[in-house]
Amino acid sequence: MGTTGVVGVIGAVVVLGALVWLVMTYNRLVALRNQTGASWAQIDVQLKRRHDLIPNLVATVTRYAEHERGTLEAVTAARGAATAGGLDTAARAQAENLLTAKLGGLLAIAEAYPELAASDSFLKLQRELTGTEDKIAYARQFYNSAVQSYNTAQESFPGNLVAGLGGHRRGEFFEAEEGAREAVQVRFR
């Protein structure tokens, strides 16, 4: 085999290696993007569960604390905003953060009504809601980890070359609002 044959084989191996690398990098980005989507779906499942618990919780509190109508209406309005369709990740996160804050106010009402705090149905709903909130927190953490991996793969060299060609966009983190980072103030009457 002559020099041109060796150069041709080396050139073919380099081109083939580059194509294999390109395909592997692209497939990795697709897998990370899909993991991000699946992680968001897990958050959505837990949020749906929370949204389903809220009407029962509001109805239970209403029986004991009728004059707390403002708090109950705020929770109901926040739930409506959180379940509205067509929200992007950032808007959805903001709506869910507002709902979380309003739910905190609703649960604080129980402190002022001993008969409500002792109600079996309220206690059961409160436990279910607490468990769901824990699952939401875990799902958000997992989602943010998936977004971080996806974004890092897109921004790191040489993956950034393939990401630009493949139309990959940065994922959005599920972040707490500024007010959600502060300690919750519970007032007893």
Tab-separated table of C-alpha atoms in Angstrom:
chain	number	residue	atom	x	y	z
A	1	MET	CA	0.000	0.000	0.000
A	2	GLY	CA	1.368	3.369	-1.000
A	3	THR	CA	1.607	6.623	0.895
A	4	THR	CA	-1.650	7.898	-0.594
A	5	GLY	CA	-3.404	4.693	0.476
A	6	VAL	CA	-2.159	5.092	4.068
A	7	VAL	CA	-3.166	8.751	4.096
A	8	GLY	CA	-6.588	7.782	2.707
A	9	VAL	CA	-7.089	5.121	5.398
A	10	ILE	CA	-5.985	7.521	8.145
A	11	GLY	CA	-8.305	10.191	6.736
A	12	ALA	CA	-11.215	7.733	6.605
A	13	VAL	CA	-10.557	6.645	10.221
A	14	VAL	CA	-10.464	10.282	11.365
A	15	VAL	CA	-13.709	11.105	9.543
A	16	LEU	CA	-15.382	7.951	10.853
A	17	GLY	CA	-14.154	8.731	14.397
A	18	ALA	CA	-15.506	12.282	14.130
A	19	LEU	CA	-18.887	11.000	12.944
A	20	VAL	CA	-19.064	8.450	15.757
A	21	TRP	CA	-18.159	11.155	18.293
A	22	LEU	CA	-20.783	13.500	16.800
A	23	VAL	CA	-23.514	10.861	16.997
A	24	MET	CA	-22.559	9.845	20.554
A	25	THR	CA	-22.474	13.450	21.764
A	26	TYR	CA	-25.806	14.241	20.129
A	27	ASN	CA	-27.401	11.114	21.606
A	28	ARG	CA	-26.068	12.023	25.061
A	29	LEU	CA	-27.643	15.477	24.803
A	30	VAL	CA	-30.945	13.933	23.714
A	31	ALA	CA	-30.841	11.498	26.643
A	32	LEU	CA	-30.145	14.344	29.084
A	33	ARG	CA	-32.941	16.461	27.587
A	34	ASN	CA	-35.334	13.518	27.913
A	35	GLN	CA	-34.246	12.958	31.526
A	36	THR	CA	-35.025	16.614	32.209
A	37	GLY	CA	-38.490	16.160	30.678
A	38	ALA	CA	-39.125	13.004	32.681
A	39	SER	CA	-37.994	14.763	35.851
A	40	TRP	CA	-40.434	17.598	35.177
A	41	ALA	CA	-43.189	15.025	34.665
A	42	GLN	CA	-42.465	13.635	38.152
A	43	ILE	CA	-42.837	17.118	39.618
A	44	ASP	CA	-46.098	17.458	37.712
A	45	VAL	CA	-47.430	14.183	39.162
A	46	GLN	CA	-46.764	15.356	42.715
A	47	LEU	CA	-48.189	18.818	42.040
A	48	LYS	CA	-51.368	17.210	40.678
A	49	ARG	CA	-51.607	15.158	43.872
A	50	ARG	CA	-51.240	18.327	45.945
A	51	HIS	CA	-53.839	20.119	43.825
A	52	ASP	CA	-56.248	17.217	44.412
A	53	LEU	CA	-55.746	17.404	48.208
A	54	ILE	CA	-56.369	21.132	48.498
A	55	PRO	CA	-60.177	21.172	47.970
A	56	ASN	CA	-60.613	18.555	50.724
A	57	LEU	CA	-58.320	20.489	53.051
A	58	VAL	CA	-60.158	23.752	52.374
A	59	ALA	CA	-63.528	22.068	52.947
A	60	THR	CA	-62.337	20.605	56.250
A	61	VAL	CA	-60.963	23.931	57.479
A	62	THR	CA	-64.145	25.721	56.346
A	63	ARG	CA	-66.251	23.624	58.720
A	64	TYR	CA	-64.217	24.801	61.707
A	65	ALA	CA	-63.008	28.255	60.722
A	66	GLU	CA	-65.747	29.906	58.706
A	67	HIS	CA	-64.532	33.439	59.414
A	68	GLU	CA	-61.091	32.660	57.881
A	69	ARG	CA	-62.648	33.161	54.451
A	70	GLY	CA	-59.804	35.394	53.182
A	71	THR	CA	-57.193	32.695	53.761
A	72	LEU	CA	-59.405	30.032	52.197
A	73	GLU	CA	-60.084	32.176	49.133
A	74	ALA	CA	-56.367	32.955	48.765
A	75	VAL	CA	-55.525	29.240	48.754
A	76	THR	CA	-58.266	28.518	46.237
A	77	ALA	CA	-57.108	31.354	43.959
A	78	ALA	CA	-53.478	30.226	44.199
A	79	ARG	CA	-54.514	26.661	43.318
A	80	GLY	CA	-56.408	27.985	40.301
A	81	ALA	CA	-53.350	29.905	39.114
A	82	ALA	CA	-51.108	26.872	39.612
A	83	THR	CA	-53.393	24.569	37.640
A	84	ALA	CA	-53.827	26.992	34.738
A	85	GLY	CA	-52.534	25.517	31.521
A	86	GLY	CA	-49.998	26.961	29.131
A	87	LEU	CA	-47.482	28.169	31.716
A	88	ASP	CA	-43.766	27.884	31.001
A	89	THR	CA	-41.428	26.442	33.625
A	90	ALA	CA	-40.646	29.782	35.269
A	91	ALA	CA	-44.306	30.875	35.458
A	92	ARG	CA	-45.356	27.452	36.716
A	93	ALA	CA	-42.671	27.551	39.416
A	94	GLN	CA	-43.824	31.024	40.489
A	95	ALA	CA	-47.462	29.895	40.693
A	96	GLU	CA	-46.506	26.798	42.695
A	97	ASN	CA	-44.346	28.839	45.061
A	98	LEU	CA	-47.300	31.160	45.712
A	99	LEU	CA	-49.521	28.159	46.375
A	100	THR	CA	-46.958	26.765	48.823
A	101	ALA	CA	-46.946	30.062	50.721
A	102	LYS	CA	-50.752	30.212	50.845
A	103	LEU	CA	-50.941	26.606	52.058
A	104	GLY	CA	-48.604	27.517	54.912
A	105	GLY	CA	-51.109	30.146	55.993
A	106	LEU	CA	-53.948	27.662	55.783
A	107	LEU	CA	-52.133	25.105	57.927
A	108	ALA	CA	-51.271	27.797	60.473
A	109	ILE	CA	-55.020	28.344	61.025
A	110	ALA	CA	-55.160	24.983	62.784
A	111	GLU	CA	-53.128	26.443	65.647
A	112	ALA	CA	-55.916	28.894	66.395
A	113	TYR	CA	-58.665	26.233	66.310
A	114	PRO	CA	-57.976	23.335	68.697
A	115	GLU	CA	-61.038	21.417	67.484
A	116	LEU	CA	-59.709	21.636	63.914
A	117	ALA	CA	-56.229	20.548	64.988
A	118	ALA	CA	-57.799	17.518	66.701
A	119	SER	CA	-59.973	16.560	63.706
A	120	ASP	CA	-59.027	13.163	62.266
A	121	SER	CA	-59.839	14.223	58.720
A	122	PHE	CA	-57.739	17.376	59.049
A	123	LEU	CA	-54.821	15.471	60.555
A	124	LYS	CA	-54.986	12.867	57.786
A	125	LEU	CA	-55.080	15.558	55.087
A	126	GLN	CA	-52.259	17.435	56.779
A	127	ARG	CA	-50.103	14.263	56.843
A	128	GLU	CA	-50.877	13.538	53.177
A	129	LEU	CA	-50.059	17.113	52.228
A	130	THR	CA	-46.809	17.022	54.211
A	131	GLY	CA	-45.802	13.770	52.501
A	132	THR	CA	-46.679	15.223	49.128
A	133	GLU	CA	-44.664	18.369	49.850
A	134	ASP	CA	-41.671	16.161	50.686
A	135	LYS	CA	-42.098	14.311	47.396
A	136	ILE	CA	-42.374	17.606	45.522
A	137	ALA	CA	-39.160	18.843	47.144
A	138	TYR	CA	-37.353	15.647	46.146
A	139	ALA	CA	-38.750	15.787	42.597
A	140	ARG	CA	-37.670	19.434	42.263
A	141	GLN	CA	-34.185	18.531	43.469
A	142	PHE	CA	-33.974	15.653	40.980
A	143	TYR	CA	-35.278	17.886	38.187
A	144	ASN	CA	-32.750	20.624	38.960
A	145	SER	CA	-29.977	18.016	38.978
A	146	ALA	CA	-31.106	16.775	35.554
A	147	VAL	CA	-31.219	20.356	34.232
A	148	GLN	CA	-27.732	20.991	35.608
A	149	SER	CA	-26.347	17.892	33.847
A	150	TYR	CA	-28.087	18.835	30.608
A	151	ASN	CA	-26.897	22.448	30.716
A	152	THR	CA	-23.350	21.429	31.611
A	153	ALA	CA	-23.208	18.989	28.704
A	154	GLN	CA	-24.416	21.730	26.358
A	155	GLU	CA	-22.007	24.362	27.592
A	156	SER	CA	-18.884	22.217	27.894
A	157	PHE	CA	-16.492	21.833	25.014
A	158	PRO	CA	-16.908	20.016	22.669
A	159	GLY	CA	-20.571	19.284	23.473
A	160	ASN	CA	-21.408	22.948	22.913
A	161	LEU	CA	-20.561	22.491	19.220
A	162	VAL	CA	-23.103	19.704	18.845
A	163	ALA	CA	-25.710	21.416	21.042
A	164	GLY	CA	-25.713	24.447	18.768
A	165	LEU	CA	-26.123	22.298	15.680
A	166	GLY	CA	-28.818	20.137	17.270
A	167	GLY	CA	-31.030	23.004	18.444
A	168	HIS	CA	-30.657	22.236	22.144
A	169	ARG	CA	-31.665	25.040	24.523
A	170	ARG	CA	-30.741	25.580	28.151
A	171	GLY	CA	-33.107	24.019	30.647
A	172	GLU	CA	-34.771	26.218	33.248
A	173	PHE	CA	-34.236	25.484	36.912
A	174	PHE	CA	-37.180	25.245	39.289
A	175	GLU	CA	-36.246	28.021	41.705
A	176	ALA	CA	-37.856	29.321	44.849
A	177	GLU	CA	-39.104	32.880	44.863
A	178	GLU	CA	-37.212	35.458	46.897
A	179	GLY	CA	-39.880	35.456	49.619
A	180	ALA	CA	-39.844	31.650	49.846
A	181	ARG	CA	-36.228	31.720	51.007
A	182	GLU	CA	-37.173	33.585	54.181
A	183	ALA	CA	-38.326	31.846	57.350
A	184	VAL	CA	-42.089	31.448	57.636
A	185	GLN	CA	-43.634	33.538	60.396
A	186	VAL	CA	-46.345	31.679	62.311
A	187	ARG	CA	-48.469	33.812	64.626
A	188	PHE	CA	-50.544	32.320	67.393
A	189	ARG	CA	-53.669	34.121	68.494
